[in-house]
Amino acid sequence: MEIISSLSDMKKKSDEVRSSKKTLGFVPTMGCLHRGHMSLVEASVAACDFTVASIFLNPAQFGQNEDLDTYPGDLEKDKQLLESAAVDALFLPTRESMYPHGYKSFVTVEEITGRLCGKSRPGFFRGVATVVLKLFNIVRPHRAFFGEKDWQQLTVVETMVRDFNLDISIERLPIVREPSGLAMSSRNLYLSEEEVSPALSLSRALNMAKDRVQKGECSTGNIRREIRDLIENEKGIQIDYISICDPENFMEQEEISKTSLIALAVRVGRTRLIDNCIVRRAECRE
Amino acid sequence: MEIISSLSDMKKKSDEVRSSKKTLGFVPTMGCLHRGHMSLVEASVAACDFTVASIFLNPAQFGQNEDLDTYPGDLEKDKQLLESAAVDALFLPTRESMYPHGYKSFVTVEEITGRLCGKSRPGFFRGVATVVLKLFNIVRPHRAFFGEKDWQQLTVVETMVRDFNLDISIERLPIVREPSGLAMSSRNLYLSEEEVSPALSLSRALNMAKDRVQKGECSTGNIRREIRDLIENEKGIQIDYISICDPENFMEQEEISKTSLIALAVRVGRTRLIDNCIVRRAECRE
């Protein structure tokens, strides 16, 4: 596996791959890789001739009181994982090369970024969209792979790619979970032993909600209430939002719709966790 | 000259040109072409193997009370001019294809867009940067040609290209003027006969200022005052701003610096006009 730090070397490599008519797959990450990331990498390696993974802890998507400085990372372990998954190149840009002195340009995606995580984390999606555009312009992939755990982020990236006329196919992959049901996240490493049990209430609440829908419940108000009760039954967990909404524009729904996104965000101690699932109206009534 | 309306046809053409190792030059315009535009076109034709000009009246860069609906245009005349200048392709996208229903993504360039024209026309540079990024992504030029009359716009485009890691060389060309001194602008067509004389005070004021600097004046306060006096001596002209500033970040300067930008914006009747020139400290003191 080639390790590339300079932006111009990455561009050169991309030119080389593209001009030899190979398909270039790309998996952007912030490192601290887990099985969720690896499912993206494996999908890219399987589908593309050449796979680039990037590790870049993007300061532009962290708020002032967020965990930029303590975000977990183990570069050596990440390298081994990528190497053994047959990744062709690891792109490791520096902060200074990505955001040099005098950096001024940002991407904003309107409306959909004012809801869910965008409401709780102002500036977050601006930072995400900006760094993803920059990475896309440097790596120039044919296909880029993202996980559905960050459902809203995926939608923001898809919207930007469409609006800015980029020729990149965005590939969505399902959430990968621990055997316990906990959605894979680098931030799970923050959880103390006592915090694991409250953290599990997220996936339990989603399973309960799916079950309620399957049994005919269509009122999102009722389902929201039951999710809230289930989560608040745990100690040391604070709800940020419980949303049952349109999976494309994140407008809250009063009834389970053709497809509805159930999205949860909580804080367990100092750790922010999110999880989601899709439910379908057909399952609740027809 | 090929005329291309669909975005995907334009992308195909660009792929074709680029993969045959030809250099692609690009001149984005809003139509109503004058000798200023044609100097850009000629520079591109001279320097590049294949030149694309675009005509697109970009709604995103017009304010609610601005002249989007009355902006002058004569497509047949424009086509003839481009054809006779040996332009290879004219790109004519529709508004619906550029900003389809549900369009949400925008580029913001911070700091420098809050000054000069950005202060008078909120949202203007957001609209400019967004459409230029979109056009760049569709046309994928090696080189793009812009005129220095819109000095601040040029700086915004250069900043975006650098920050977003685009591989496009931005070529600056000098202001083209009428024999009277009036800087070429599509909006000059708005001027009534009586408005031409006040409009000429812009270039006269800049010439006067250059002369004052050459004769040793270094105080921007004094020069600003003399420019104001000269312009306000005309009837029916309203000053928007008189700026003597750093040509890169547009911060006002107290003294003429190594290089200073003198930028003027006025309204003559309902017509907004801008003009500018560069002066150098060496000329005033050393």
Coordinates of C-alpha atoms in Angstrom, one line a residue:
Chain A
M1 CA 0.0 0.0 0.0
E2 CA 1.3 3.4 -1.1
I3 CA 1.2 6.1 1.5
I4 CA 0.7 9.6 0.1
S5 CA 0.9 12.8 2.1
S6 CA 1.2 15.6 -0.4
L7 CA -1.8 16.9 -2.3
S8 CA 0.1 17.1 -5.6
D9 CA 1.4 13.5 -5.3
M10 CA -2.2 12.3 -4.7
K11 CA -3.4 14.2 -7.8
K12 CA -0.6 12.7 -9.8
K13 CA -1.5 9.2 -8.6
S14 CA -5.2 9.8 -9.4
D15 CA -4.3 11.1 -12.9
E16 CA -2.2 8.0 -13.5
V17 CA -5.0 5.6 -12.4
R18 CA -7.7 7.4 -14.3
S19 CA -5.7 7.8 -17.5
S20 CA -5.0 4.0 -17.5
K21 CA -8.8 3.6 -17.6
K22 CA -9.0 2.0 -14.1
T23 CA -11.9 2.8 -11.9
L24 CA -10.9 4.7 -8.8
G25 CA -12.8 4.0 -5.5
F26 CA -12.5 6.3 -2.5
V27 CA -13.2 5.9 1.2
P28 CA -12.7 9.1 3.2
T29 CA -12.3 8.6 7.0
M30 CA -11.1 10.3 10.1
G31 CA -9.2 7.2 11.1
C32 CA -9.7 5.0 14.2
L33 CA -11.0 2.5 11.8
H34 CA -13.6 -0.1 12.8
R35 CA -15.6 -2.8 11.0
G36 CA -18.0 -0.1 9.7
H37 CA -15.2 1.6 7.8
M38 CA -13.8 -1.7 6.7
S39 CA -17.1 -2.6 5.1
L40 CA -16.7 0.5 3.0
V41 CA -13.1 -0.4 2.1
E42 CA -14.1 -3.9 1.2
A43 CA -16.9 -2.7 -1.0
S44 CA -14.5 -0.4 -2.8
V45 CA -11.8 -3.0 -3.3
A46 CA -14.4 -5.4 -4.6
A47 CA -16.0 -2.9 -7.0
C48 CA -13.0 -0.8 -8.2
D49 CA -9.7 -1.3 -9.8
F50 CA -7.9 1.0 -7.4
T51 CA -8.9 2.0 -3.9
V52 CA -7.8 5.1 -2.0
A53 CA -8.6 5.5 1.6
S54 CA -7.9 8.8 3.4
I55 CA -7.4 9.5 7.0
F56 CA -7.9 13.2 7.9
L57 CA -9.2 14.5 11.1
N58 CA -11.1 17.5 9.7
P59 CA -11.0 20.5 12.1
A60 CA -13.7 22.3 10.1
Q61 CA -16.4 19.9 11.2
F62 CA -15.7 20.1 14.9
G63 CA -17.4 22.8 17.1
Q64 CA -15.4 24.7 19.7
N65 CA -16.5 22.5 22.6
E66 CA -16.3 19.3 20.7
D67 CA -13.8 16.5 20.8
L68 CA -11.3 17.4 18.0
D69 CA -8.3 17.3 20.4
T70 CA -9.3 14.0 22.1
Y71 CA -10.7 12.2 19.0
P72 CA -9.2 8.6 19.2
G73 CA -6.7 7.4 16.7
D74 CA -4.1 4.7 16.1
L75 CA -2.5 5.3 12.8
E76 CA -0.3 2.1 12.9
K77 CA -3.3 -0.1 13.5
D78 CA -5.3 1.7 10.8
K79 CA -2.5 1.2 8.3
Q80 CA -2.4 -2.5 9.0
L81 CA -6.1 -2.9 8.6
L82 CA -6.1 -1.0 5.3
E83 CA -3.0 -2.9 4.0
S84 CA -4.6 -6.3 4.8
A85 CA -7.8 -5.2 3.1
A86 CA -5.8 -4.7 -0.1
V87 CA -6.2 -0.9 -0.2
D88 CA -3.9 0.5 -2.9
A89 CA -3.1 3.9 -1.5
L90 CA -3.6 5.7 1.8
F91 CA -3.9 9.5 1.6
L92 CA -2.8 11.2 4.7
P93 CA -2.9 15.0 4.1
T94 CA -1.7 17.4 6.8
R95 CA -3.9 20.0 8.3
E96 CA -1.6 22.8 7.0
S97 CA -1.9 21.5 3.4
M98 CA -5.7 21.2 3.6
Y99 CA -6.4 24.5 5.4
P100 CA -3.4 26.7 4.7
H101 CA -3.1 30.2 6.2
G102 CA -5.7 32.4 4.7
Y103 CA -8.2 29.6 3.9
K104 CA -11.6 31.1 3.2
S105 CA -13.9 28.9 1.0
F106 CA -16.7 26.8 2.3
V107 CA -19.6 24.8 1.0
T108 CA -23.1 25.2 2.5
V109 CA -26.0 22.9 1.7
E110 CA -29.2 24.7 2.7
E111 CA -32.4 23.5 4.4
I112 CA -31.5 19.8 5.1
T113 CA -28.5 20.9 7.2
G114 CA -30.7 22.9 9.6
R115 CA -32.3 19.7 11.0
L116 CA -31.3 16.8 13.2
C117 CA -27.5 16.8 13.7
G118 CA -27.2 20.1 11.9
K119 CA -29.3 21.7 14.5
S120 CA -27.3 20.3 17.4
R121 CA -23.9 20.9 15.7
P122 CA -24.0 24.2 13.9
G123 CA -21.2 24.3 11.3
F124 CA -20.8 20.5 11.3
F125 CA -22.2 19.9 7.8
R126 CA -20.5 22.9 6.4
G127 CA -17.2 21.4 7.6
V128 CA -18.1 18.0 6.2
A129 CA -19.3 19.2 2.8
T130 CA -16.2 21.4 2.4
V131 CA -13.6 18.7 3.3
V132 CA -15.5 16.1 1.1
L133 CA -15.5 18.5 -1.9
K134 CA -11.7 19.2 -1.4
L135 CA -10.9 15.5 -1.0
F136 CA -13.0 14.7 -4.1
N137 CA -11.1 17.3 -6.1
I138 CA -7.8 16.0 -5.0
V139 CA -8.5 12.2 -5.2
R140 CA -10.9 12.5 -8.2
P141 CA -12.7 9.1 -7.6
H142 CA -15.2 7.5 -9.8
R143 CA -17.0 6.1 -6.8
A144 CA -17.0 7.1 -3.1
F145 CA -18.2 4.9 -0.3
F146 CA -20.1 6.2 2.8
G147 CA -22.0 4.4 5.7
E148 CA -25.6 4.9 6.5
K149 CA -24.9 5.4 10.2
D150 CA -24.3 9.0 9.2
W151 CA -27.5 9.1 7.2
Q152 CA -27.8 12.9 7.1
Q153 CA -24.1 13.3 6.2
L154 CA -24.7 10.9 3.3
T155 CA -27.6 13.0 2.1
V156 CA -25.6 16.2 2.3
V157 CA -22.8 14.7 0.3
E158 CA -25.2 13.3 -2.3
T159 CA -26.9 16.7 -2.6
M160 CA -23.6 18.5 -3.0
V161 CA -22.4 16.1 -5.6
R162 CA -25.6 16.5 -7.6
D163 CA -25.8 20.3 -7.2
F164 CA -22.1 20.9 -8.0
N165 CA -22.3 18.6 -11.1
L166 CA -19.6 16.3 -9.9
D167 CA -19.2 13.0 -11.7
I168 CA -18.9 10.8 -8.7
S169 CA -21.1 7.9 -7.8
I170 CA -21.9 7.9 -4.1
E171 CA -22.3 4.4 -2.7
R172 CA -24.3 3.8 0.5
L173 CA -23.5 0.9 2.8
P174 CA -25.6 -0.3 5.7
I175 CA -24.7 0.3 9.4
V176 CA -22.4 -2.3 10.9
R177 CA -23.2 -3.3 14.5
E178 CA -21.5 -5.0 17.4
P179 CA -23.0 -8.3 18.4
S180 CA -24.7 -6.3 21.2
G181 CA -26.5 -4.2 18.6
L182 CA -24.4 -1.0 19.2
A183 CA -23.7 0.8 15.9
M184 CA -20.0 0.8 15.1
S185 CA -18.4 4.3 15.8
S186 CA -15.0 5.5 16.6
R187 CA -16.5 7.3 19.6
N188 CA -17.6 4.0 21.2
L189 CA -14.1 3.9 22.5
Y190 CA -15.0 6.8 24.8
L191 CA -17.6 4.7 26.6
S192 CA -16.8 3.5 30.1
E193 CA -17.9 0.0 31.2
E194 CA -21.0 1.5 33.0
E195 CA -21.9 3.6 29.9
V196 CA -22.2 0.6 27.5
S197 CA -25.5 -0.5 28.8
P198 CA -27.2 2.9 28.4
A199 CA -25.6 3.2 24.9
L200 CA -27.3 -0.1 23.9
S201 CA -30.7 1.5 24.5
L202 CA -30.3 3.3 21.1
S203 CA -30.4 0.1 19.0
R204 CA -32.9 -1.5 21.4
A205 CA -35.2 1.5 20.9
L206 CA -34.9 1.3 17.1
N207 CA -35.7 -2.5 17.2
M208 CA -38.7 -1.8 19.4
A209 CA -39.9 0.9 17.0
K210 CA -39.5 -1.4 14.0
D211 CA -41.5 -4.0 15.9
R212 CA -44.2 -1.5 16.8
V213 CA -44.5 -0.4 13.1
Q214 CA -44.6 -4.0 11.9
K215 CA -47.4 -4.7 14.4
G216 CA -49.4 -1.8 12.9
E217 CA -48.5 1.3 14.8
C218 CA -48.5 4.3 12.4
S219 CA -48.5 7.2 14.8
T220 CA -45.0 8.7 15.0
G221 CA -46.1 10.5 18.2
N222 CA -46.8 7.2 19.9
I223 CA -43.5 5.7 18.6
R224 CA -41.5 8.7 19.6
R225 CA -43.0 8.5 23.1
E226 CA -42.2 4.9 23.5
I227 CA -38.6 5.5 22.3
R228 CA -38.2 8.3 24.8
D229 CA -39.6 6.1 27.6
L230 CA -37.2 3.3 26.7
I231 CA -34.2 5.5 26.6
E232 CA -35.0 7.6 29.6
N233 CA -35.4 4.4 31.6
E234 CA -31.5 4.2 31.5
K235 CA -29.4 6.3 33.8
G236 CA -26.8 8.7 32.6
I237 CA -28.2 9.2 29.1
Q238 CA -29.4 12.5 27.7
I239 CA -31.6 12.7 24.6
D240 CA -30.5 15.2 21.9
Y241 CA -33.2 14.3 19.4
I242 CA -35.7 11.6 18.5
S243 CA -36.8 12.1 14.9
I244 CA -39.2 10.3 12.7
C245 CA -38.9 12.1 9.4
D246 CA -38.6 12.0 5.7
P247 CA -35.3 10.3 4.8
E248 CA -34.5 12.9 2.1
N249 CA -35.4 16.2 3.6
F250 CA -35.7 15.3 7.4
M251 CA -39.0 17.0 7.9
E252 CA -40.8 15.4 10.8
Q253 CA -43.7 13.1 9.9
E254 CA -46.9 12.7 11.8
E255 CA -47.5 9.3 10.5
I256 CA -45.2 6.6 9.3
S257 CA -44.8 7.2 5.6
K258 CA -43.9 5.2 2.5
T259 CA -40.4 5.3 3.9
S260 CA -39.6 7.0 7.2
L261 CA -36.2 7.5 8.9
I262 CA -36.1 7.0 12.6
A263 CA -32.9 8.9 13.8
L264 CA -31.7 9.2 17.3
A265 CA -28.9 11.2 18.9
V266 CA -28.0 11.0 22.6
R267 CA -25.2 11.9 24.9
V268 CA -23.9 9.1 27.3
G269 CA -21.7 10.9 29.7
R270 CA -19.5 13.0 27.5
T271 CA -20.0 10.8 24.4
R272 CA -22.4 11.8 21.6
L273 CA -23.9 8.8 19.9
I274 CA -26.2 8.5 16.9
D275 CA -28.1 5.7 15.3
N276 CA -30.9 5.3 12.8
C277 CA -33.1 2.9 10.8
I278 CA -35.6 3.0 8.0
V279 CA -39.2 1.8 8.4
R280 CA -41.9 1.5 5.7
R281 CA -45.6 2.3 5.8
A282 CA -46.3 -1.0 4.0
E283 CA -45.2 -2.8 7.2
C284 CA -47.5 -0.9 9.4
R285 CA -50.8 -1.0 7.7
E286 CA -51.1 -2.7 4.4
Chain B
M1 CA -18.8 26.6 -33.7
E2 CA -20.6 23.9 -31.9
I3 CA -23.6 25.0 -29.7
I4 CA -24.1 22.9 -26.6
S5 CA -27.1 23.2 -24.3
S6 CA -27.1 20.0 -22.3
L7 CA -24.8 19.6 -19.3
S8 CA -24.0 16.0 -20.1
D9 CA -23.2 16.9 -23.8
M10 CA -20.8 19.6 -22.5
K11 CA -19.1 17.1 -20.2
K12 CA -18.8 14.6 -23.0
K13 CA -17.2 17.3 -25.2
S14 CA -14.8 18.3 -22.5
D15 CA -13.8 14.6 -21.9
E16 CA -13.2 14.3 -25.6
V17 CA -11.0 17.4 -25.8
R18 CA -9.1 16.5 -22.6
S19 CA -8.5 12.9 -23.5
S20 CA -7.0 14.0 -26.8
K21 CA -4.4 15.9 -24.8
K22 CA -5.7 19.3 -26.1
T23 CA -5.7 22.3 -23.7
L24 CA -9.2 23.6 -23.0
G25 CA -9.7 27.3 -22.4
F26 CA -12.9 28.7 -21.0
V27 CA -14.6 32.1 -20.9
P28 CA -17.7 32.2 -18.8
T29 CA -20.0 35.2 -19.6
M30 CA -23.6 36.4 -19.1
G31 CA -23.8 37.4 -22.8
C32 CA -24.3 40.8 -24.3
L33 CA -20.7 40.5 -25.3
H34 CA -18.5 43.6 -25.8
R35 CA -14.8 44.1 -26.5
G36 CA -13.9 43.3 -22.9
H37 CA -15.4 39.8 -23.3
M38 CA -13.8 39.5 -26.7
S39 CA -10.3 40.2 -25.4
L40 CA -10.8 37.2 -23.0
V41 CA -12.0 35.0 -25.9
E42 CA -9.1 36.1 -28.1
A43 CA -6.6 35.3 -25.3
S44 CA -8.1 31.9 -24.9
V45 CA -8.2 31.1 -28.6
A46 CA -4.5 32.2 -28.9
A47 CA -3.4 30.2 -25.8
C48 CA -5.5 27.0 -25.9
D49 CA -6.3 24.3 -28.4
F50 CA -10.0 24.4 -27.8
T51 CA -12.0 27.3 -26.5
V52 CA -15.4 27.1 -24.8
A53 CA -17.4 30.3 -24.1
S54 CA -20.5 30.1 -22.0
I55 CA -23.5 32.4 -21.9
F56 CA -25.6 32.0 -18.8
L57 CA -27.5 34.7 -17.0
N58 CA -27.0 33.5 -13.5
P59 CA -30.0 34.2 -11.3
A60 CA -28.1 33.3 -8.1
Q61 CA -25.9 36.4 -8.3
F62 CA -28.7 38.9 -8.7
G63 CA -30.4 40.5 -5.7
Q64 CA -34.2 40.8 -5.4
N65 CA -34.2 44.5 -6.6
E66 CA -31.5 44.1 -9.2
D67 CA -31.7 43.9 -13.0
L68 CA -31.9 40.1 -13.7
D69 CA -35.1 40.6 -15.7
T70 CA -33.9 43.5 -17.7
Y71 CA -30.3 42.5 -18.2
P72 CA -29.5 43.2 -21.9
G73 CA -28.8 40.4 -24.3
D74 CA -28.7 39.7 -28.0
L75 CA -27.9 36.0 -28.5
E76 CA -27.7 36.1 -32.3
K77 CA -25.1 38.9 -32.2
D78 CA -23.2 37.1 -29.5
K79 CA -23.0 33.9 -31.5
Q80 CA -21.7 35.8 -34.5
L81 CA -19.0 37.5 -32.4
L82 CA -17.9 34.2 -30.9
E83 CA -18.0 32.4 -34.3
S84 CA -15.9 35.0 -35.9
A85 CA -13.4 34.9 -33.1
A86 CA -12.9 31.1 -33.8
V87 CA -14.5 29.9 -30.5
D88 CA -14.9 26.1 -30.8
A89 CA -18.0 25.6 -28.6
L90 CA -20.6 27.8 -27.1
F91 CA -22.2 26.4 -23.9
L92 CA -25.7 27.6 -23.3
P93 CA -27.2 25.9 -20.3
T94 CA -30.8 26.5 -19.2
R95 CA -31.7 27.9 -15.8
E96 CA -33.6 24.7 -15.1
S97 CA -30.6 22.4 -15.7
M98 CA -28.3 24.6 -13.7
Y99 CA -30.6 25.1 -10.7
P100 CA -33.2 22.3 -10.9
H101 CA -36.0 22.1 -8.4
G102 CA -34.6 21.4 -4.9
Y103 CA -31.2 23.0 -5.6
K104 CA -29.5 23.6 -2.2
S105 CA -25.7 23.9 -2.4
F106 CA -23.7 27.1 -2.4
V107 CA -20.1 28.3 -2.2
T108 CA -19.2 31.0 0.3
V109 CA -15.8 32.7 0.3
E110 CA -15.3 34.5 3.7
E111 CA -13.9 37.9 4.6
I112 CA -13.0 39.3 1.2
T113 CA -16.7 39.0 0.1
G114 CA -17.9 41.3 2.9
R115 CA -16.1 44.3 1.4
L116 CA -16.6 46.6 -1.6
C117 CA -19.2 45.1 -4.0
G118 CA -19.9 42.3 -1.5
K119 CA -21.1 44.9 1.0
S120 CA -23.4 46.6 -1.5
R121 CA -24.6 43.4 -3.1
P122 CA -25.2 40.8 -0.3
G123 CA -25.3 37.3 -1.9
F124 CA -23.6 38.5 -5.1
F125 CA -20.3 36.7 -4.6
R126 CA -22.0 33.6 -3.2
G127 CA -23.9 33.4 -6.5
V128 CA -20.8 34.1 -8.6
A129 CA -18.6 31.5 -6.8
T130 CA -21.4 28.9 -7.0
V131 CA -22.0 29.3 -10.7
V132 CA -18.3 29.4 -11.5
L133 CA -17.7 26.2 -9.6
K134 CA -20.6 24.5 -11.3
L135 CA -19.4 25.7 -14.8
F136 CA -15.8 24.6 -14.0
N137 CA -17.1 21.2 -13.0
I138 CA -19.1 20.8 -16.2
V139 CA -16.6 22.4 -18.7
R140 CA -13.5 21.2 -16.8
P141 CA -11.1 23.7 -18.4
H142 CA -7.3 23.8 -18.0
R143 CA -7.4 27.6 -18.1
A144 CA -10.2 30.1 -17.5
F145 CA -10.2 33.8 -18.5
F146 CA -11.5 36.7 -16.5
G147 CA -11.3 40.5 -16.8
E148 CA -9.8 42.8 -14.2
K149 CA -12.8 45.1 -14.4
D150 CA -14.5 42.8 -11.9
W151 CA -11.3 42.7 -9.8
Q152 CA -13.0 41.5 -6.6
Q153 CA -14.8 38.8 -8.5
L154 CA -11.5 37.6 -9.9
T155 CA -10.0 37.5 -6.5
V156 CA -13.0 35.5 -5.2
V157 CA -12.7 33.0 -8.1
E158 CA -8.9 32.7 -7.5
T159 CA -9.4 32.1 -3.8
M160 CA -12.1 29.4 -4.4
V161 CA -9.9 27.6 -7.0
R162 CA -7.0 27.5 -4.6
D163 CA -9.1 26.6 -1.5
F164 CA -11.0 23.8 -3.3
N165 CA -7.9 22.4 -4.9
L166 CA -9.1 22.8 -8.5
D167 CA -6.5 22.3 -11.2
I168 CA -7.5 25.4 -13.2
S169 CA -5.3 28.3 -14.1
I170 CA -7.1 31.6 -13.7
E171 CA -5.9 34.1 -16.3
R172 CA -6.4 37.8 -15.6
L173 CA -6.8 40.3 -18.5
P174 CA -6.8 44.1 -18.2
I175 CA -9.9 46.3 -18.4
V176 CA -10.9 47.2 -22.0
R177 CA -12.1 50.8 -22.4
E178 CA -14.1 52.9 -24.8
P179 CA -12.1 55.6 -26.5
S180 CA -13.8 58.0 -24.0
G181 CA -12.2 56.0 -21.1
L182 CA -15.5 54.3 -20.1
A183 CA -14.8 50.8 -18.9
M184 CA -16.6 48.3 -21.2
S185 CA -19.6 46.8 -19.5
S186 CA -22.9 45.2 -20.7
R187 CA -24.6 47.6 -18.4
N188 CA -23.3 50.6 -20.3
L189 CA -26.2 50.0 -22.7
Y190 CA -28.5 51.2 -19.9
L191 CA -27.0 54.7 -20.0
S192 CA -29.1 57.4 -21.6
E193 CA -27.3 60.1 -23.6
E194 CA -27.3 62.5 -20.6
E195 CA -25.9 59.8 -18.4
V196 CA -22.7 59.2 -20.4
S197 CA -21.0 62.3 -19.2
P198 CA -21.4 61.5 -15.5
A199 CA -20.4 57.9 -16.2
L200 CA -17.1 59.1 -17.6
S201 CA -16.2 60.7 -14.3
L202 CA -15.2 57.2 -13.0
S203 CA -12.3 56.8 -15.4
R204 CA -11.4 60.5 -15.1
A205 CA -11.3 60.1 -11.3
L206 CA -9.0 57.1 -11.6
N207 CA -6.7 58.9 -14.0
M208 CA -6.6 61.9 -11.7
A209 CA -5.8 59.7 -8.8
K210 CA -3.0 57.9 -10.7
D211 CA -1.6 61.3 -11.6
R212 CA -1.7 62.5 -8.0
V213 CA 0.1 59.4 -6.8
Q214 CA 2.8 59.8 -9.5
K215 CA 3.3 63.4 -8.3
G216 CA 3.9 62.2 -4.8
E217 CA 0.6 62.1 -3.0
C218 CA 0.6 59.1 -0.6
S219 CA -2.4 59.9 1.6
T220 CA -5.3 57.8 0.6
G221 CA -7.6 60.2 2.6
N222 CA -6.5 63.1 0.3
I223 CA -7.0 61.1 -2.8
R224 CA -10.3 59.7 -1.7
R225 CA -11.5 63.3 -1.1
E226 CA -10.4 64.5 -4.5
I227 CA -12.1 61.5 -6.2
R228 CA -15.3 62.3 -4.3
D229 CA -15.1 66.0 -5.3
L230 CA -14.5 65.2 -8.9
I231 CA -17.4 62.6 -9.1
E232 CA -19.8 64.7 -7.0
N233 CA -19.2 67.6 -9.4
E234 CA -21.4 65.7 -11.9
K235 CA -25.1 65.7 -11.7
G236 CA -27.2 62.5 -11.3
I237 CA -24.4 60.3 -10.0
Q238 CA -24.5 58.6 -6.6
I239 CA -21.4 57.2 -5.0
D240 CA -21.6 53.6 -3.6
Y241 CA -18.0 53.4 -2.5
I242 CA -14.6 54.9 -3.1
S243 CA -12.0 52.4 -1.8
I244 CA -8.2 52.6 -1.8
C245 CA -7.3 49.2 -0.4
D246 CA -5.1 46.1 -0.5
P247 CA -5.7 44.4 -3.9
E248 CA -5.9 41.0 -2.3
N249 CA -7.9 41.4 0.9
F250 CA -9.6 44.8 0.2
M251 CA -8.7 46.2 3.6
E252 CA -8.7 50.0 3.4
Q253 CA -5.3 51.6 3.4
E254 CA -4.3 54.9 5.0
E255 CA -1.3 55.3 2.7
I256 CA -0.7 54.2 -0.8
S257 CA 1.1 50.9 -0.4
K258 CA 3.4 48.7 -2.5
T259 CA 0.4 48.0 -4.6
S260 CA -3.0 49.6 -3.9
L261 CA -6.3 49.1 -5.6
I262 CA -8.4 52.1 -6.2
A263 CA -12.0 50.7 -6.7
L264 CA -15.1 52.8 -7.4
A265 CA -18.8 51.9 -7.6
V266 CA -21.4 54.4 -8.4
R267 CA -25.0 54.6 -9.6
V268 CA -25.8 56.8 -12.6
G269 CA -29.6 56.9 -12.7
R270 CA -30.6 53.2 -12.4
T271 CA -27.3 51.9 -13.7
R272 CA -24.6 50.6 -11.3
L273 CA -21.1 51.0 -12.7
I274 CA -17.7 50.0 -11.3
D275 CA -14.2 50.7 -12.3
N276 CA -10.7 50.3 -10.8
C277 CA -7.0 50.7 -11.3
I278 CA -3.8 49.7 -9.5
V279 CA -1.3 52.3 -8.2
R280 CA 2.1 51.6 -6.7
R281 CA 3.9 53.2 -3.8
A282 CA 7.1 53.4 -5.8
E283 CA 5.4 55.9 -8.0
C284 CA 4.4 58.1 -5.1
R285 CA 7.6 58.4 -3.1
E286 CA 10.6 56.5 -4.1

